[in-house]
mmCIF file of N, CA and C in Angstrom:
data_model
loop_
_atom_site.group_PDB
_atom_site.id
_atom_site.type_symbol
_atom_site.label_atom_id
_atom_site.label_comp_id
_atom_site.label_asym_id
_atom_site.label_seq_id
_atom_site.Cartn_x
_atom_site.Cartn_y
_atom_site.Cartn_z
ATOM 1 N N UNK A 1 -4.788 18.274 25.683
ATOM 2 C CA UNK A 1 -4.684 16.933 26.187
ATOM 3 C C UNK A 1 -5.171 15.965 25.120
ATOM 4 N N UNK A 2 -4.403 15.135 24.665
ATOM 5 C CA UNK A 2 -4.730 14.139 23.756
ATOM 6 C C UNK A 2 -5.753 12.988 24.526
ATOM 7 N N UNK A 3 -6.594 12.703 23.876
ATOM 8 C CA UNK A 3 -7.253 11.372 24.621
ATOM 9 C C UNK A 3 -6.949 10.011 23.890
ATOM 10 N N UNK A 4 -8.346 8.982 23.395
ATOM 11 C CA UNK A 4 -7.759 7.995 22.877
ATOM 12 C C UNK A 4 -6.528 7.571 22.353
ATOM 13 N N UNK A 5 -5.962 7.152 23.122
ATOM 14 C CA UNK A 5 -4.535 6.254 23.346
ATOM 15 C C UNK A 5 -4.413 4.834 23.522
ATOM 16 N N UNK A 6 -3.621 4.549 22.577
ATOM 17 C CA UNK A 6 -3.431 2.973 22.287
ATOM 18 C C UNK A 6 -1.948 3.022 22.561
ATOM 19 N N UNK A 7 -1.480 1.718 22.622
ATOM 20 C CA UNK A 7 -0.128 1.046 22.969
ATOM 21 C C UNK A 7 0.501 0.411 21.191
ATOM 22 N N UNK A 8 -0.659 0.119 20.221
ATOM 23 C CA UNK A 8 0.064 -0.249 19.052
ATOM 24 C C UNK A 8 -0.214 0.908 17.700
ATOM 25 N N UNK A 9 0.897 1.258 17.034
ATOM 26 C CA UNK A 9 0.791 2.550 15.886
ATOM 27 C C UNK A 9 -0.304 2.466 15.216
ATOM 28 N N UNK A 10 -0.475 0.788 14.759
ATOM 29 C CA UNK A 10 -1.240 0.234 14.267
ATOM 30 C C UNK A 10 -2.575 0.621 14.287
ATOM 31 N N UNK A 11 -3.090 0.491 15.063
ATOM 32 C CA UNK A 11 -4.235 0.204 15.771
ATOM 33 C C UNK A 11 -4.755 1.666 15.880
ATOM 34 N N UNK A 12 -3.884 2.543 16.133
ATOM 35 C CA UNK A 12 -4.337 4.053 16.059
ATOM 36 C C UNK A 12 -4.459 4.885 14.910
ATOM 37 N N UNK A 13 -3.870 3.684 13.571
ATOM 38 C CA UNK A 13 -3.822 4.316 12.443
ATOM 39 C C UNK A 13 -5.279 3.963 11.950
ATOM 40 N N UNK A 14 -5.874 3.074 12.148
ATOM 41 C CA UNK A 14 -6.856 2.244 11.622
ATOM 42 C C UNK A 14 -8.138 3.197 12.305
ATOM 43 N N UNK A 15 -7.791 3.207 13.802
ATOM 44 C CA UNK A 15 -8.934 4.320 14.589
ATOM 45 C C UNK A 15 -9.175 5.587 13.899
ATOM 46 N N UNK A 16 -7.689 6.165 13.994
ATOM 47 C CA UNK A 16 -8.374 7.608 12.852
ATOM 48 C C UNK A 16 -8.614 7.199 11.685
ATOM 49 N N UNK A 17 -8.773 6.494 10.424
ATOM 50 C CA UNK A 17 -9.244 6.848 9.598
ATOM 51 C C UNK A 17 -10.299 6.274 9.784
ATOM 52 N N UNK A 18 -11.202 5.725 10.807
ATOM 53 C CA UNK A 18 -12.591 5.538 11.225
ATOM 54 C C UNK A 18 -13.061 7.155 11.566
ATOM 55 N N UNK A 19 -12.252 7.668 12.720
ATOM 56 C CA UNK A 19 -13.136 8.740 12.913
ATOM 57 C C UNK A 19 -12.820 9.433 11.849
ATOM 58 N N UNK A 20 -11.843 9.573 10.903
ATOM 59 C CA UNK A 20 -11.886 10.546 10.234
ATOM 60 C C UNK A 20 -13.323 10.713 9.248
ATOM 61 N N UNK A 21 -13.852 9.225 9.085
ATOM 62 C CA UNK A 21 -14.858 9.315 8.273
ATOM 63 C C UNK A 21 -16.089 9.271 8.966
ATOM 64 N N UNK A 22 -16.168 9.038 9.795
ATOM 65 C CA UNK A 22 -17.417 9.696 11.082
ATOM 66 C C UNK A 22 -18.257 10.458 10.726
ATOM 67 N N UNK A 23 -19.880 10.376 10.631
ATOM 68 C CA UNK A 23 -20.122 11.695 10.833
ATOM 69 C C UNK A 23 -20.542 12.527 12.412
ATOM 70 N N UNK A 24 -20.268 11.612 13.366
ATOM 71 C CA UNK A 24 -20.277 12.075 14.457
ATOM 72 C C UNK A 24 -19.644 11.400 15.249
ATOM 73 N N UNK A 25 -18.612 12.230 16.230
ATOM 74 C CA UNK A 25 -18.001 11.017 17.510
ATOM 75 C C UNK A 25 -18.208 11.227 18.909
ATOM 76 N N UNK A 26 -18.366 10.319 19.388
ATOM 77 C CA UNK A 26 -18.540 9.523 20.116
ATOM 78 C C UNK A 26 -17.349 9.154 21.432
ATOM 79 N N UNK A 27 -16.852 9.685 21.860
ATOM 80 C CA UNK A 27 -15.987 9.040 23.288
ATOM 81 C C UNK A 27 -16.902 8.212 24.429
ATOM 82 N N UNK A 28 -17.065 7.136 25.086
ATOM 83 C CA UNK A 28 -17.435 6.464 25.915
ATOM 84 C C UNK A 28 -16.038 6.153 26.718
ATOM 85 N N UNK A 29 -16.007 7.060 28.091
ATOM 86 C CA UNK A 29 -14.587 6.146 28.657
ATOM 87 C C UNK A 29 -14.722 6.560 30.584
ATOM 88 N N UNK A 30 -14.112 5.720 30.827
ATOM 89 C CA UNK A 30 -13.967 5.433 31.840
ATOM 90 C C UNK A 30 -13.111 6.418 32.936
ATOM 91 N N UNK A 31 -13.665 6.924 33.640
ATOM 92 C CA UNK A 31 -13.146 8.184 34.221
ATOM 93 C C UNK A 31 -11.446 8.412 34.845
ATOM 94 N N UNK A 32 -11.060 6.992 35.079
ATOM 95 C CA UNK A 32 -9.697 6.353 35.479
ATOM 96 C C UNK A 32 -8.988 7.235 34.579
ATOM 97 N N UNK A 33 -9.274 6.321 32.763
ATOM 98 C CA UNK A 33 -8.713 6.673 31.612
ATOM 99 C C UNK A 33 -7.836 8.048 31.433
ATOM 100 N N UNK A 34 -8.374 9.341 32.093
ATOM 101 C CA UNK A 34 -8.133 10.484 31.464
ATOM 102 C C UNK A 34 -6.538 10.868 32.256
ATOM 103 N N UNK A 35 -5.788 10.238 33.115
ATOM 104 C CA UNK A 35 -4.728 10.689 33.586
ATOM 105 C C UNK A 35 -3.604 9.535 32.829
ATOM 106 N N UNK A 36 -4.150 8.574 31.903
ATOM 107 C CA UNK A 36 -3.328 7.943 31.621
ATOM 108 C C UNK A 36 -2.745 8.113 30.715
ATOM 109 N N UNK A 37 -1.468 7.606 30.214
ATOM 110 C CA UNK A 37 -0.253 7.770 29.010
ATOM 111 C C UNK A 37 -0.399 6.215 28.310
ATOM 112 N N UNK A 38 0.107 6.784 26.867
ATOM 113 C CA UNK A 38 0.334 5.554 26.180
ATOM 114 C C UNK A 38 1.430 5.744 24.769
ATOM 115 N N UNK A 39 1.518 5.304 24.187
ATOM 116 C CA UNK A 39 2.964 5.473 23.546
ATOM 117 C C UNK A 39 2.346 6.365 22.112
ATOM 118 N N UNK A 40 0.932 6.050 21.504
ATOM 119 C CA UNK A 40 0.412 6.774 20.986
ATOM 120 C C UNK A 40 -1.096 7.398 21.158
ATOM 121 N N UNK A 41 -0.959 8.428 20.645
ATOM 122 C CA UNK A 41 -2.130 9.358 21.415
ATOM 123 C C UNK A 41 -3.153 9.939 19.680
ATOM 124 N N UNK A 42 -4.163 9.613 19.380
ATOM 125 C CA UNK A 42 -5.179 9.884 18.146
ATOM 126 C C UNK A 42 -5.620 11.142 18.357
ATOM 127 N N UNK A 43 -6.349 11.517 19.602
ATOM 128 C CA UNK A 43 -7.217 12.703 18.943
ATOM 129 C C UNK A 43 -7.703 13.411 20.585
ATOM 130 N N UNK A 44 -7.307 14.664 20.694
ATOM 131 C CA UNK A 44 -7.805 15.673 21.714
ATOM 132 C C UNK A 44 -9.068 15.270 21.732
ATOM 133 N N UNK A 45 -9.616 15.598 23.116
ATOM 134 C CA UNK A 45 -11.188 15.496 23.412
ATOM 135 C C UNK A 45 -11.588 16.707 22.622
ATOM 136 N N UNK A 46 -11.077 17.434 22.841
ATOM 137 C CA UNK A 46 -11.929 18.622 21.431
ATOM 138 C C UNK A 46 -12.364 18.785 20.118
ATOM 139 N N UNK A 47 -11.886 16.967 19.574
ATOM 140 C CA UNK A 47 -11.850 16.587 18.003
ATOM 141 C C UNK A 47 -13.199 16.012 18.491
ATOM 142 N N UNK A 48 -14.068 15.521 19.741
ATOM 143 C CA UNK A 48 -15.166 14.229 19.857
ATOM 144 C C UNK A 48 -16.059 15.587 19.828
ATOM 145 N N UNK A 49 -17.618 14.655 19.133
ATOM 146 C CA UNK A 49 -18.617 15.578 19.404
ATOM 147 C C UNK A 49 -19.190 15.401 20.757
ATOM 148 N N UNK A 50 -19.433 14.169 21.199
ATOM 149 C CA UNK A 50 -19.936 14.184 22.468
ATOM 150 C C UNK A 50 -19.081 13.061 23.406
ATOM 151 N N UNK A 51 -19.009 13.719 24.763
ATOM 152 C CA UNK A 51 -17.888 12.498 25.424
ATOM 153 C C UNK A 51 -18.641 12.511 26.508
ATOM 154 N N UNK A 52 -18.888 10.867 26.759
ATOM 155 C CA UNK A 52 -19.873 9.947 27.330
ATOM 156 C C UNK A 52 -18.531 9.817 28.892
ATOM 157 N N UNK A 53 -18.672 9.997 30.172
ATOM 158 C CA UNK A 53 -17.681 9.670 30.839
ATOM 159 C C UNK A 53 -18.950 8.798 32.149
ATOM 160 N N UNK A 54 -18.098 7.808 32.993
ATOM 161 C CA UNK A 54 -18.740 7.078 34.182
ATOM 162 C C UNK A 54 -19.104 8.229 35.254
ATOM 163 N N UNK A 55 -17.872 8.788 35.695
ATOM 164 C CA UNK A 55 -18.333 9.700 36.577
ATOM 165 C C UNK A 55 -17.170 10.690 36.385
ATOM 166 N N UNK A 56 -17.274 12.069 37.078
ATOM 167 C CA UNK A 56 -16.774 13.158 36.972
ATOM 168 C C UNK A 56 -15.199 13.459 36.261
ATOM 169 N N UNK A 57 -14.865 13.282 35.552
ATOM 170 C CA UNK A 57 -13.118 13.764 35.638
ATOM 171 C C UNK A 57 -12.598 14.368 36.774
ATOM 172 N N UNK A 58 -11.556 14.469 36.283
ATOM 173 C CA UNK A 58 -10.565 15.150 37.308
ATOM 174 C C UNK A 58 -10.702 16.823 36.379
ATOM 175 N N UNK A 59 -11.397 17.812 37.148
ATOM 176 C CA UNK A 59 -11.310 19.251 36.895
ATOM 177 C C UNK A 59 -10.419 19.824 36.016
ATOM 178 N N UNK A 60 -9.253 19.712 35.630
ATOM 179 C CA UNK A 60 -8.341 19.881 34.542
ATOM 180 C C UNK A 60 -8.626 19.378 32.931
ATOM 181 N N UNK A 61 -9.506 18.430 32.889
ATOM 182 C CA UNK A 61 -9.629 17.842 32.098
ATOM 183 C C UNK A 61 -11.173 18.168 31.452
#
């Protein structure tokens, strides 16, 4: 499952080469977030070191 997803190419090109130079990441998101689509998709939750969520996911995820 891909997570961070943006709507402009742009904008997702600029994000990864932030995390790419990371030395640690960081997801903060909103539990809604994880069933949603967007036209481009950056990086599986399995690329974040730690993912910060509001409340529970949905079990699949």
């Amino acid at each position: 499952m891909s997570f961070h997803i943006h709507q402009h190419r742009e904008t997702v090109q600029v994000n990864r080469a932030m995390f790419d130079a990371a030395q640690k990441r960081v997801l903060c998101a909103d539990h809604t977030k994880f069933d949603q689509r967007a036209l481009h998709a950056m990086a599986p939750l399995s690329d974040f070191d730690t993912v910060i969520v509001d409340a529970k996911p949905p079990r699949r995820h």
